[in-house]
Amino acid sequence: MHELSIASSIVEYAEEFAREHQANRISKIELEVGQLSGVVTDSLEFAMEEAIKGSVLEKAQVVIIEIIGQSICNQCQTEFANSDWYTPCPQCNSMDSEIVAGKELQIKSIVTA
Ligand SMILES: [Zn+2]
């Protein structure tokens, strides 16, 4: 399950962030996870619960913000929600589109305690 390795790199980053800011712990961390990032939000949530044990994140509030997949059609420029990579354009049915949002997998903010 690759969510586990993602969770542990998030914890590593938070540990380093806390060190740099001379904080003993983190009170809140916000993560942005795109629908098209390949990460299952529920699995990540579960993996985080395990990964934060004994770390600076142990008592932190972990907020996962899901970003909806969004594409623009190359044929008619319609913008539409694309939750699974394979959604055709609702306007002209074309599969020729570009993803403009939803691939995010990043730490949005960290608040030290
Ligand atoms: Zn179209």
mmCIF file of C-alpha atoms and ligand atoms in Angstrom:
data_model
loop_
_atom_site.group_PDB
_atom_site.id
_atom_site.type_symbol
_atom_site.label_atom_id
_atom_site.label_comp_id
_atom_site.label_asym_id
_atom_site.label_seq_id
_atom_site.Cartn_x
_atom_site.Cartn_y
_atom_site.Cartn_z
ATOM 1 C CA MET A 1 0.000 0.000 0.000
ATOM 2 C CA HIS A 2 1.795 3.124 -1.129
ATOM 3 C CA GLU A 3 -0.241 5.407 1.145
ATOM 4 C CA LEU A 4 1.944 4.080 3.991
ATOM 5 C CA SER A 5 5.143 5.345 2.426
ATOM 6 C CA ILE A 6 3.467 8.657 1.613
ATOM 7 C CA ALA A 7 2.353 8.962 5.235
ATOM 8 C CA SER A 8 5.848 8.282 6.513
ATOM 9 C CA SER A 9 7.392 10.874 4.201
ATOM 10 C CA ILE A 10 4.819 13.403 5.438
ATOM 11 C CA VAL A 11 5.827 12.587 9.021
ATOM 12 C CA GLU A 12 9.513 12.925 8.100
ATOM 13 C CA TYR A 13 8.856 16.312 6.556
ATOM 14 C CA ALA A 14 6.923 17.432 9.650
ATOM 15 C CA GLU A 15 9.756 16.273 11.935
ATOM 16 C CA GLU A 16 12.197 18.353 9.948
ATOM 17 C CA PHE A 17 9.841 21.318 9.856
ATOM 18 C CA ALA A 18 9.476 21.169 13.647
ATOM 19 C CA ARG A 19 13.270 20.990 14.089
ATOM 20 C CA GLU A 20 13.794 23.981 11.834
ATOM 21 C CA HIS A 21 11.213 25.993 13.729
ATOM 22 C CA GLN A 22 12.375 24.747 17.116
ATOM 23 C CA ALA A 23 8.960 23.387 17.906
ATOM 24 C CA ASN A 24 8.381 20.274 19.969
ATOM 25 C CA ARG A 25 5.212 19.381 18.243
ATOM 26 C CA ILE A 26 2.844 20.206 15.432
ATOM 27 C CA SER A 27 -0.719 21.144 16.275
ATOM 28 C CA LYS A 28 -2.195 20.962 12.812
ATOM 29 C CA ILE A 29 -1.276 19.788 9.344
ATOM 30 C CA GLU A 30 -3.310 20.233 6.178
ATOM 31 C CA LEU A 31 -2.822 17.937 3.211
ATOM 32 C CA GLU A 32 -4.158 18.442 -0.275
ATOM 33 C CA VAL A 33 -4.964 15.249 -2.116
ATOM 34 C CA GLY A 34 -6.254 15.383 -5.664
ATOM 35 C CA GLN A 35 -8.850 12.884 -6.839
ATOM 36 C CA LEU A 36 -6.501 11.992 -9.696
ATOM 37 C CA SER A 37 -3.347 11.714 -7.597
ATOM 38 C CA GLY A 38 -3.705 7.965 -7.259
ATOM 39 C CA VAL A 39 -3.962 8.250 -3.489
ATOM 40 C CA VAL A 40 -7.011 6.887 -1.720
ATOM 41 C CA THR A 41 -8.022 9.463 0.893
ATOM 42 C CA ASP A 42 -9.383 6.879 3.340
ATOM 43 C CA SER A 43 -6.228 4.781 3.109
ATOM 44 C CA LEU A 44 -4.054 7.846 3.609
ATOM 45 C CA GLU A 45 -6.099 8.851 6.640
ATOM 46 C CA PHE A 46 -5.640 5.373 8.097
ATOM 47 C CA ALA A 47 -1.930 5.320 7.250
ATOM 48 C CA MET A 48 -1.467 8.735 8.875
ATOM 49 C CA GLU A 49 -3.053 7.530 12.124
ATOM 50 C CA GLU A 50 -0.392 4.825 12.302
ATOM 51 C CA ALA A 51 2.530 6.892 11.027
ATOM 52 C CA ILE A 52 2.117 9.804 13.448
ATOM 53 C CA LYS A 53 2.445 7.661 16.567
ATOM 54 C CA GLY A 54 5.456 8.795 18.575
ATOM 55 C CA SER A 55 6.204 11.651 16.172
ATOM 56 C CA VAL A 56 5.816 15.428 16.441
ATOM 57 C CA LEU A 57 2.466 14.910 14.732
ATOM 58 C CA GLU A 58 1.094 12.572 17.371
ATOM 59 C CA LYS A 59 -1.363 15.100 18.815
ATOM 60 C CA ALA A 60 -1.831 17.076 15.634
ATOM 61 C CA GLN A 61 -5.087 17.594 13.860
ATOM 62 C CA VAL A 62 -4.661 16.035 10.430
ATOM 63 C CA VAL A 63 -6.860 17.651 7.805
ATOM 64 C CA ILE A 64 -7.105 16.065 4.374
ATOM 65 C CA ILE A 65 -8.525 18.317 1.695
ATOM 66 C CA GLU A 66 -9.732 16.477 -1.370
ATOM 67 C CA ILE A 67 -9.271 18.343 -4.635
ATOM 68 C CA ILE A 68 -11.783 17.495 -7.321
ATOM 69 C CA GLY A 69 -10.419 16.397 -10.678
ATOM 70 C CA GLN A 70 -10.959 18.996 -13.361
ATOM 71 C CA SER A 71 -10.287 18.862 -17.095
ATOM 72 C CA ILE A 72 -10.522 21.202 -20.054
ATOM 73 C CA CYS A 73 -11.637 19.815 -23.391
ATOM 74 C CA ASN A 74 -9.131 20.471 -26.176
ATOM 75 C CA GLN A 75 -11.902 20.435 -28.752
ATOM 76 C CA CYS A 76 -14.500 22.804 -27.320
ATOM 77 C CA GLN A 77 -12.739 24.303 -24.242
ATOM 78 C CA THR A 78 -15.461 23.098 -21.870
ATOM 79 C CA GLU A 79 -14.268 22.678 -18.301
ATOM 80 C CA PHE A 80 -15.679 19.678 -16.504
ATOM 81 C CA ALA A 81 -15.264 17.526 -13.395
ATOM 82 C CA ASN A 82 -13.127 14.489 -14.072
ATOM 83 C CA SER A 83 -12.943 12.150 -11.121
ATOM 84 C CA ASP A 84 -11.333 9.133 -12.795
ATOM 85 C CA TRP A 85 -9.111 10.160 -15.761
ATOM 86 C CA TYR A 86 -11.551 8.637 -18.235
ATOM 87 C CA THR A 87 -14.440 11.051 -18.293
ATOM 88 C CA PRO A 88 -15.277 12.218 -21.816
ATOM 89 C CA CYS A 89 -16.239 15.837 -22.413
ATOM 90 C CA PRO A 90 -19.910 16.252 -21.471
ATOM 91 C CA GLN A 91 -20.307 18.785 -24.277
ATOM 92 C CA CYS A 92 -18.819 17.039 -27.330
ATOM 93 C CA ASN A 93 -17.937 13.579 -25.962
ATOM 94 C CA SER A 94 -14.265 13.982 -26.882
ATOM 95 C CA MET A 95 -11.579 12.183 -24.864
ATOM 96 C CA ASP A 96 -9.070 14.794 -25.959
ATOM 97 C CA SER A 97 -8.788 16.853 -22.808
ATOM 98 C CA GLU A 98 -6.235 18.190 -20.420
ATOM 99 C CA ILE A 99 -6.246 17.767 -16.655
ATOM 100 C CA VAL A 100 -6.045 21.117 -14.895
ATOM 101 C CA ALA A 101 -6.654 20.081 -11.285
ATOM 102 C CA GLY A 102 -6.794 16.972 -9.154
ATOM 103 C CA LYS A 103 -3.222 15.665 -9.407
ATOM 104 C CA GLU A 104 -2.106 17.447 -6.238
ATOM 105 C CA LEU A 105 -0.462 15.592 -3.434
ATOM 106 C CA GLN A 106 1.078 18.112 -1.112
ATOM 107 C CA ILE A 107 1.301 19.578 2.350
ATOM 108 C CA LYS A 108 -0.728 22.766 2.333
ATOM 109 C CA SER A 109 0.148 24.053 5.768
ATOM 110 C CA ILE A 110 1.762 23.106 9.041
ATOM 111 C CA VAL A 111 1.052 24.825 12.347
ATOM 112 C CA THR A 112 3.564 24.354 15.149
ATOM 113 C CA ALA A 113 2.468 24.241 18.752
HETATM 114 ZN ZN ZN B 1 -15.584 19.091 -25.645
#
